[in-house]
Coordinates of N, CA, C and O in Angstrom, one line a residue:
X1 N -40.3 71.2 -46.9 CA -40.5 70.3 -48.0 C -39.6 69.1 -47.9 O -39.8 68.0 -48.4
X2 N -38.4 69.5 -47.1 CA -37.5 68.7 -47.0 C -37.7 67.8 -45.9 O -36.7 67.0 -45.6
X3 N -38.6 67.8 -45.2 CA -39.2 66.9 -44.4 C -39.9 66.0 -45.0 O -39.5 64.9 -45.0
X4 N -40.8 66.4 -45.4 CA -41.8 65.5 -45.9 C -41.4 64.8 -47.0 O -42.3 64.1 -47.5
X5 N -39.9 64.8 -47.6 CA -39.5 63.9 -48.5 C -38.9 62.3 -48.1 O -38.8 61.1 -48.5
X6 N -38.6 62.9 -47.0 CA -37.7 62.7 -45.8 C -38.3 61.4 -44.8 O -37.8 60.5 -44.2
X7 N -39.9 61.9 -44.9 CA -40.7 60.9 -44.1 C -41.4 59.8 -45.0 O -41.9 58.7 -44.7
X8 N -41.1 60.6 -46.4 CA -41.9 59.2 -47.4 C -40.9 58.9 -48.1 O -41.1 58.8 -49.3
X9 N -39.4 58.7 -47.7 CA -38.3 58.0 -48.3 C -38.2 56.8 -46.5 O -37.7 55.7 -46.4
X10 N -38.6 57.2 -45.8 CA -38.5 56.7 -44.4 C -39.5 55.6 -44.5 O -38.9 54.5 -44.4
X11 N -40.5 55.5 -44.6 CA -41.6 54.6 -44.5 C -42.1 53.9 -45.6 O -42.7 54.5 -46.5
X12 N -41.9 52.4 -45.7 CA -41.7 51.6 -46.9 C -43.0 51.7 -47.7 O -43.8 52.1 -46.8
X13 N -43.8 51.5 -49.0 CA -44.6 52.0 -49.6 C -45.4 50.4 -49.8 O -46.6 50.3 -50.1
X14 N -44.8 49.4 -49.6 CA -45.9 47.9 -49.5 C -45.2 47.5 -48.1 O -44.7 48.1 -47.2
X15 N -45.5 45.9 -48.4 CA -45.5 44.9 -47.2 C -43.8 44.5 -47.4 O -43.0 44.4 -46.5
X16 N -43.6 44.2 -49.2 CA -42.4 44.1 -49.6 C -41.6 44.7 -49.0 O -41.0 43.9 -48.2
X17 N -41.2 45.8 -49.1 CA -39.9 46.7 -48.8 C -40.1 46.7 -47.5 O -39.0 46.6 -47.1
X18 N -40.9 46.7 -46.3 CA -40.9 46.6 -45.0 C -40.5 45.4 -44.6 O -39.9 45.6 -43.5
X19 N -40.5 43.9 -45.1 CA -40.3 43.4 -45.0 C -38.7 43.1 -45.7 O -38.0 42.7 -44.8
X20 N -38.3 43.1 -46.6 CA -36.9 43.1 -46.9 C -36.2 43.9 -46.7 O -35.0 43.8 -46.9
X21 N -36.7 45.2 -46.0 CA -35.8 46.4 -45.9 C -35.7 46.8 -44.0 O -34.9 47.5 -43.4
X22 N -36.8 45.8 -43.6 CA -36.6 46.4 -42.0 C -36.5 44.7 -41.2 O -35.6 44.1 -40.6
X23 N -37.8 44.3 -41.5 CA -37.7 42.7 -40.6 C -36.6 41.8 -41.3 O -35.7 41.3 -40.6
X24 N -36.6 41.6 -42.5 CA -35.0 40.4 -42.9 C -34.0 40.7 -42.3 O -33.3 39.9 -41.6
X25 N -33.6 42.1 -42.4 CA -32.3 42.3 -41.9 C -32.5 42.2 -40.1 O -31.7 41.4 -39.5
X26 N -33.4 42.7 -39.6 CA -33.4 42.6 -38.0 C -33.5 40.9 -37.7 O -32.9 40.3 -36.8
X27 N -34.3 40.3 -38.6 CA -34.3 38.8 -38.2 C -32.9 38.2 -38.6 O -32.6 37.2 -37.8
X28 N -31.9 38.4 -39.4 CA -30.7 37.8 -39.8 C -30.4 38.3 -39.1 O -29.8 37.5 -38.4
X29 N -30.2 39.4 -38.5 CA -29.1 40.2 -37.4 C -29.4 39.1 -36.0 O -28.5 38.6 -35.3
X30 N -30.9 38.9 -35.9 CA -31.1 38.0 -34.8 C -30.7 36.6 -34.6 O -30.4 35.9 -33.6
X31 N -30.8 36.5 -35.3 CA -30.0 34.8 -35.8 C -28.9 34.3 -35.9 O -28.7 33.1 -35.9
X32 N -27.7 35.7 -36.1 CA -26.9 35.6 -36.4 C -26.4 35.5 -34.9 O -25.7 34.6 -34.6
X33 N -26.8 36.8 -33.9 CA -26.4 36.7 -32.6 C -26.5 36.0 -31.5 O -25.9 36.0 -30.4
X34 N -27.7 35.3 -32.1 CA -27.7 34.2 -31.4 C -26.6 33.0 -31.2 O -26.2 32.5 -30.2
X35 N -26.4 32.6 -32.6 CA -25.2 32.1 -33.1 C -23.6 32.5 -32.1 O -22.8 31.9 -31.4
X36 N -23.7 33.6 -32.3 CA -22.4 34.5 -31.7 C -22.8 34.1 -30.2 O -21.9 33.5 -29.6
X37 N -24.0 34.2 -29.4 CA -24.1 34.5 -28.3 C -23.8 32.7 -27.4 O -23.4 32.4 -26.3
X38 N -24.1 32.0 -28.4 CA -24.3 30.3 -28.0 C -22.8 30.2 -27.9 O -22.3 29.9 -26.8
X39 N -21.9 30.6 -29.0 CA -20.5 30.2 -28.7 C -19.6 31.0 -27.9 O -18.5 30.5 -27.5
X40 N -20.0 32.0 -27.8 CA -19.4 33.1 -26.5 C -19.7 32.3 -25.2 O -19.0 32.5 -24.2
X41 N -20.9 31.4 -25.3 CA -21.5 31.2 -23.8 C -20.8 29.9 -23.5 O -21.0 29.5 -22.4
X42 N -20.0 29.1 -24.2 CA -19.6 28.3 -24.7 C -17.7 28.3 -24.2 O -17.1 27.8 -23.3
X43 N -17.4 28.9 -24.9 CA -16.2 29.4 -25.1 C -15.7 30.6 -23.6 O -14.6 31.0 -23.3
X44 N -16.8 30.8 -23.1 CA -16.5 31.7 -21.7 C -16.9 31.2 -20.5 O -16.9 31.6 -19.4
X45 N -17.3 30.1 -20.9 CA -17.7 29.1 -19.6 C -16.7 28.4 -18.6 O -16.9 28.1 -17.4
X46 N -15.2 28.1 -19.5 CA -14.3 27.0 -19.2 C -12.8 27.4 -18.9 O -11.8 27.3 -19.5
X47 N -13.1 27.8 -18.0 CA -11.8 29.1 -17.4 C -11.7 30.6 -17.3 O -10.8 31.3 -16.8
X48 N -12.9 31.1 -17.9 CA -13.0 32.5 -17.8 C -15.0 32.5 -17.2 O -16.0 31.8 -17.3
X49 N -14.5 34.1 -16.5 CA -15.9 34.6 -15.9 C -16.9 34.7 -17.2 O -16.7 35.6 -18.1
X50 N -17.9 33.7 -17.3 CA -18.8 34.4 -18.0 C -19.6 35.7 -17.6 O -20.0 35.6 -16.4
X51 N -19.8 37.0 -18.4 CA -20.6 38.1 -18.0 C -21.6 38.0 -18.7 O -21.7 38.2 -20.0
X52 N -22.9 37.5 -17.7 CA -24.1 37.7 -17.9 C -24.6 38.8 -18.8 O -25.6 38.7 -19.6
X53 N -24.0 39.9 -18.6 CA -24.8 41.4 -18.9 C -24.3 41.2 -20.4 O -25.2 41.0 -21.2
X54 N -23.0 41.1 -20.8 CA -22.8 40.8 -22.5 C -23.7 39.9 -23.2 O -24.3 40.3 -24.2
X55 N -23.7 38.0 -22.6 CA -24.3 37.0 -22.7 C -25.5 37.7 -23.1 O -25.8 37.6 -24.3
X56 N -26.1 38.3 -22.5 CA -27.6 38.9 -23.0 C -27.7 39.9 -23.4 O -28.8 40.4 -23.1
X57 N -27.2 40.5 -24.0 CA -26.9 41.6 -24.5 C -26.7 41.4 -26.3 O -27.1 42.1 -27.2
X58 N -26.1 40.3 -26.3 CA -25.3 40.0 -27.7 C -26.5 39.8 -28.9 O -26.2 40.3 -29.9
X59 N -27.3 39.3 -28.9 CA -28.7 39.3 -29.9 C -29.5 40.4 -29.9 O -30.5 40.6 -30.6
X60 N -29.0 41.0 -29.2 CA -30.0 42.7 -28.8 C -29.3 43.6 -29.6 O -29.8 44.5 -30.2
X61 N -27.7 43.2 -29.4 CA -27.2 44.6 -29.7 C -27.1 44.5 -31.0 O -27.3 45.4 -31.7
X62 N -26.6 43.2 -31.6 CA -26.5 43.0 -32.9 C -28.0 43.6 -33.8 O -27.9 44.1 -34.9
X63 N -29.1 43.5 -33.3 CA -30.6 44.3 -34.0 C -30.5 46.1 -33.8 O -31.0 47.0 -34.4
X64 N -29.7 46.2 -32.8 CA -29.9 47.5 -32.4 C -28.6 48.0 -33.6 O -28.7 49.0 -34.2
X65 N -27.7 47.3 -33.6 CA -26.9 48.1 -34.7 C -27.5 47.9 -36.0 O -27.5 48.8 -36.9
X66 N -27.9 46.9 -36.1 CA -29.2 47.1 -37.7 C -29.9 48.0 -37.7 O -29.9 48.5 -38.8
X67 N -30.6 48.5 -36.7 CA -31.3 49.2 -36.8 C -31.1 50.3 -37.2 O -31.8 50.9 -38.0
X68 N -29.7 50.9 -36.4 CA -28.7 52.1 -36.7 C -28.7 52.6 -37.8 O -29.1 53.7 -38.1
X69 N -27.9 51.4 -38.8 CA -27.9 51.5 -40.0 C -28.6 51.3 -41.0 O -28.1 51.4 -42.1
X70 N -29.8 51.0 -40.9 CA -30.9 51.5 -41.5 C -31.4 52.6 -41.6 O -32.1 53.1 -42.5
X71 N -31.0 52.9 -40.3 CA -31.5 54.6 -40.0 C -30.8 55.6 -40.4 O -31.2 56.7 -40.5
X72 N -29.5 55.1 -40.8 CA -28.6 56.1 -40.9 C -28.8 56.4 -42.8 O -28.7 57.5 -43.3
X73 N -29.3 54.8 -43.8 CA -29.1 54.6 -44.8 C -28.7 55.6 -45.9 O -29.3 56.2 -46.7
X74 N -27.5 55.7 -45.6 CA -26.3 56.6 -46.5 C -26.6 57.9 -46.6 O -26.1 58.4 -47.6
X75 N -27.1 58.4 -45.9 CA -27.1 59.8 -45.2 C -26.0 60.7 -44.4 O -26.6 61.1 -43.4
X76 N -24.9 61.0 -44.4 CA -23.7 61.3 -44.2 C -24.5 62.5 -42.6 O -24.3 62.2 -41.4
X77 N -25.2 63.2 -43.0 CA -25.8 64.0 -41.7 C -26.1 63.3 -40.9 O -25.6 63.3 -39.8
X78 N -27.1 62.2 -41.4 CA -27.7 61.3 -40.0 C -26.3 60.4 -39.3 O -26.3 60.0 -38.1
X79 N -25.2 60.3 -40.5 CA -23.9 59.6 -39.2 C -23.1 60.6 -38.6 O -22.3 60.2 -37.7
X80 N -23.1 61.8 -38.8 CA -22.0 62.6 -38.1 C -23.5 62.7 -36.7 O -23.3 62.0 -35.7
X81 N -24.6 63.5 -36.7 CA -25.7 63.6 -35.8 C -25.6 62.1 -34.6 O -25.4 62.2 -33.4
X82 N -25.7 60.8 -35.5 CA -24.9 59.7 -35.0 C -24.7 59.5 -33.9 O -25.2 59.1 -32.8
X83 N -23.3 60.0 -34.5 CA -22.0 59.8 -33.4 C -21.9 61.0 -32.8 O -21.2 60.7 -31.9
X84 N -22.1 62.2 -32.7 CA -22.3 62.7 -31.5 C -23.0 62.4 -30.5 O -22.6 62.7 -29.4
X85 N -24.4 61.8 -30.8 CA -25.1 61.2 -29.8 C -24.9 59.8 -29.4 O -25.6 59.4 -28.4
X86 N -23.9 58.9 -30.0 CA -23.3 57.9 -29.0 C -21.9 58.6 -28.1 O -21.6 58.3 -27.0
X87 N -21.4 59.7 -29.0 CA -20.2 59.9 -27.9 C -20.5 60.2 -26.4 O -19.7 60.1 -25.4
X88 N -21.9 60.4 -26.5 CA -22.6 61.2 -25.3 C -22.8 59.6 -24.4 O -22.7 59.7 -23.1
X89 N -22.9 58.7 -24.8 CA -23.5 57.4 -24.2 C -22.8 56.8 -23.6 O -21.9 56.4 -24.3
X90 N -22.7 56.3 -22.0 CA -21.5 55.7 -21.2 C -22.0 54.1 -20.7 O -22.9 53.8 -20.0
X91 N -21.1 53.5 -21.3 CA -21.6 52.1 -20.7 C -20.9 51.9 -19.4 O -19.9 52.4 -19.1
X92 N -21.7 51.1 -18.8 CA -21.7 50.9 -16.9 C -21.0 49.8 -17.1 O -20.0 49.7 -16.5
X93 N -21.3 49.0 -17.6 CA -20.8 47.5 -17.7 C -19.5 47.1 -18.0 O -19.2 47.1 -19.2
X94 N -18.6 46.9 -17.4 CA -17.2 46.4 -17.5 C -16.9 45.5 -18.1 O -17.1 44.4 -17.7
X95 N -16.1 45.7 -19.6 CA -15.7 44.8 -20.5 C -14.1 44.8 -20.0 O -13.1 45.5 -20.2
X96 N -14.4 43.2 -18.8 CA -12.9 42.5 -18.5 C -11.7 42.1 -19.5 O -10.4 42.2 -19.7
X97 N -12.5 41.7 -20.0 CA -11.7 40.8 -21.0 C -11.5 40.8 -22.4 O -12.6 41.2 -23.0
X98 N -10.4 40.5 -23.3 CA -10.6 40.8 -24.4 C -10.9 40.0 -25.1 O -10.9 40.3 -26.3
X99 N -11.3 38.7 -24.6 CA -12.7 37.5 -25.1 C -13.9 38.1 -25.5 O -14.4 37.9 -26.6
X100 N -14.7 39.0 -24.3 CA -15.5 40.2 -24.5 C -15.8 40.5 -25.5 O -16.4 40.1 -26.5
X101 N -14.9 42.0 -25.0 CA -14.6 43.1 -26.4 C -14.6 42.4 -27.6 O -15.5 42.9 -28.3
X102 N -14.1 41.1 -28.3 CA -13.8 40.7 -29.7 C -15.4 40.3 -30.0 O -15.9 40.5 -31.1
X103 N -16.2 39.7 -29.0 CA -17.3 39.2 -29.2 C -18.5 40.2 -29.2 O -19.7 39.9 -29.6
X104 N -18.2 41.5 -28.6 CA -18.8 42.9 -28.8 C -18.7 43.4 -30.0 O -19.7 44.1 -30.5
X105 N -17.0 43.1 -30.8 CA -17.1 43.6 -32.1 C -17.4 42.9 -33.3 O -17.6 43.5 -34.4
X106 N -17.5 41.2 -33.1 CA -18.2 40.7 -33.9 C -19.5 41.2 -33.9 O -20.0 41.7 -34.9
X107 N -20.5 41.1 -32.3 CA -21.7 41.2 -33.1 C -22.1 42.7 -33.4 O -23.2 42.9 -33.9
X108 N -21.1 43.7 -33.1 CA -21.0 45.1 -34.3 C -21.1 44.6 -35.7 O -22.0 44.9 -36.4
X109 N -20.1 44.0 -36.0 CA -19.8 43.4 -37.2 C -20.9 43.1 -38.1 O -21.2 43.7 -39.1
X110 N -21.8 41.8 -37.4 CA -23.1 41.5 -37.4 C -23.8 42.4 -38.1 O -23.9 42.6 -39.3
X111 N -24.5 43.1 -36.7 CA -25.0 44.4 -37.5 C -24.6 45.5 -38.6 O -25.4 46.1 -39.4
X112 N -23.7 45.6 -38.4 CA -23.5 46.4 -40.0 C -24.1 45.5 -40.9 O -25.2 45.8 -41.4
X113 N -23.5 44.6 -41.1 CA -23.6 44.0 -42.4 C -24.7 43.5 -42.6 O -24.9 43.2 -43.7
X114 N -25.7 43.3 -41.5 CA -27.5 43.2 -41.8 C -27.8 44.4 -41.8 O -28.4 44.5 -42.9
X115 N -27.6 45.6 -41.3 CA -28.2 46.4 -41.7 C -27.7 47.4 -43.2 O -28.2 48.5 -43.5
X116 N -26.6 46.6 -44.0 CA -26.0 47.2 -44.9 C -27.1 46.0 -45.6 O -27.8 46.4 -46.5
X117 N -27.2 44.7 -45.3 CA -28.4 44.0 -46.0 C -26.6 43.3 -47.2 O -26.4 43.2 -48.4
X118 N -26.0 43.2 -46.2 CA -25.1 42.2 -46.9 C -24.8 41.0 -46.2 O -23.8 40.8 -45.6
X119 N -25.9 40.0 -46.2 CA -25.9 38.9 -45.3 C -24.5 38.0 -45.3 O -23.7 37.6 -44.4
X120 N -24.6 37.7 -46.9 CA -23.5 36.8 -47.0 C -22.1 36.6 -46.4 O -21.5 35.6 -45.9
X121 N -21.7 38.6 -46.4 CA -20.3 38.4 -45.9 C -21.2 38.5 -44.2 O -20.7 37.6 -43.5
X122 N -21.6 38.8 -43.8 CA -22.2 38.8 -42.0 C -22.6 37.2 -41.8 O -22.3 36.9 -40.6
X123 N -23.3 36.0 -42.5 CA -23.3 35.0 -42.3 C -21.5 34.4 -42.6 O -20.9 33.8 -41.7
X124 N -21.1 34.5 -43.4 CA -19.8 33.5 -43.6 C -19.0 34.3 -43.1 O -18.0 33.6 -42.8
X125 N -18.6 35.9 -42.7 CA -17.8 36.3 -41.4 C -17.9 35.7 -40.1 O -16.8 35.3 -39.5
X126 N -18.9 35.6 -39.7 CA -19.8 35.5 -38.3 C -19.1 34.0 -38.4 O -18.0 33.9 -37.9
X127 N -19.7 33.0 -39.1 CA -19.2 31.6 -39.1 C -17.6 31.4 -38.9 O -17.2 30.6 -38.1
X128 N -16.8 32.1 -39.7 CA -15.1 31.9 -40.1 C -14.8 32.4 -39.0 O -14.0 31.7 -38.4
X129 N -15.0 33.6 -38.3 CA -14.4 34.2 -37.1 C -15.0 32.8 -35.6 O -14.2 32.6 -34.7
X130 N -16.1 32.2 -35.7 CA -16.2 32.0 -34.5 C -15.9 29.9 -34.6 O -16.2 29.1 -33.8
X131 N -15.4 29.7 -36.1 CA -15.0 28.5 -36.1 C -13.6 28.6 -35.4 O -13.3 27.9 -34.4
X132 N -12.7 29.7 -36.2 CA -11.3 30.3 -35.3 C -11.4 30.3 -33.7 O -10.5 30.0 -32.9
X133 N -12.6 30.7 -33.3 CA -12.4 31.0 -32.2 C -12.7 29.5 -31.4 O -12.3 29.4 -30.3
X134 N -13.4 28.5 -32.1 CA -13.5 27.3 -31.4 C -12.5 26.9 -31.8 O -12.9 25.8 -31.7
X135 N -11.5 26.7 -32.3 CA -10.0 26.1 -32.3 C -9.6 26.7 -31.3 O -9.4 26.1 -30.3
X136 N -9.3 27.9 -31.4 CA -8.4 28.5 -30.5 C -8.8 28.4 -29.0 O -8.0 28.7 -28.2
X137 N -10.2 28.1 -28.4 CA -10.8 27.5 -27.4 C -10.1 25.9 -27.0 O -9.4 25.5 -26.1
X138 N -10.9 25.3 -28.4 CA -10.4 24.2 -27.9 C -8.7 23.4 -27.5 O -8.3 22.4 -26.9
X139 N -8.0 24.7 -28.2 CA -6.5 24.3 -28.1 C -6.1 24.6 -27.0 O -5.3 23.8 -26.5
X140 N -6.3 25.4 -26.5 CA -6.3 26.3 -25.0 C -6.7 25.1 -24.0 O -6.0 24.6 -23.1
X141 N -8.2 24.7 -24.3 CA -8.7 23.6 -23.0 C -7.6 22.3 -23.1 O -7.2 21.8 -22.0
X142 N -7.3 21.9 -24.0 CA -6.6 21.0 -24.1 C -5.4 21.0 -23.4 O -5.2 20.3 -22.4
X143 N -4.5 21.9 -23.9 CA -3.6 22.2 -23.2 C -3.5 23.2 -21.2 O -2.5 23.7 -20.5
X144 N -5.1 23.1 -21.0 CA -4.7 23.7 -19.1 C -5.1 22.3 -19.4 O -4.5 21.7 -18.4
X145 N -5.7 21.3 -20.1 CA -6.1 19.6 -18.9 C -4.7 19.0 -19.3 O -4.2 18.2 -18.5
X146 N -4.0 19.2 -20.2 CA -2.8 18.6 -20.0 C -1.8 18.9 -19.2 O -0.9 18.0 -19.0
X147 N -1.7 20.3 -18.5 CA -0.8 20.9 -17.5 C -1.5 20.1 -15.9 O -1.0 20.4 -14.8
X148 N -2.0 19.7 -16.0 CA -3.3 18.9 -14.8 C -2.8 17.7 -14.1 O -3.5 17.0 -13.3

């Protein structure tokens, strides 16, 4: 019985809630990483190795963690179940740098907060962290052309 509560709390009952509850947040998640992924590609171009495999990765993963947490939607079982099945998951891909990693954990960041369906702080996070990070880009380029 506890399934079948399970499957029709799972599957939205109009067009509405499928739409506000699964595509808004996957499309703001997508939009957002895109965002993230233009200034990563940006910001990793001009003295550091850009890595392709992140570069394309970053609008994907950011939906894929929406997704997560949609799935998980405050269900304490489905996050311990979770994370034992990411502990299991090994990424191949070498995160060099910790330009990377920070831009891995924004667009984590991302995702949460579209799939928590809290746009606001995921739009004006996303924005404030990667304005910082174009200063701190641009102060950097400035100063290797002044050492030149």
């Amino acid at each position: 019985m506890e399934e079948l509560e399970l499957l029709k709390n799972t599957f939205p009952q109009s067009p509405d809630k499928l739409f506000e509850g699964i595509i808004l947040p996957l499309l703001i998640a997508a939009a957002l990483g895109l965002i993230v992924r233009a200034v990563y590609g940006i910001t990793a171009t001009k003295g550091r190795e850009l890595n392709r495999d992140i570069y394309n990765a970053i609008p994907v993963l950011s939906m894929i963690i929406t997704l997560v947490i949609i799935a998980i939607g405050g269900s304490l079982v489905h996050a311990v179940s979770l994370l034992g099945t990411l502990a299991l998951i090994r990424f191949r891909t070498k995160v060099k740098t910790v330009h990377d990693m920070s831009y891995i954990f924004l667009v984590v960041a991302v995702g949460i907060s579209s799939g928590l369906k809290m746009y606001i702080v995921g739009a004006v996070g996303t924005l404030v962290v990667l304005f910082i990070s174009g200063i701190l880009y641009a102060y950097d380029h400035k100063k290797n052309h002044a050492a030149e």
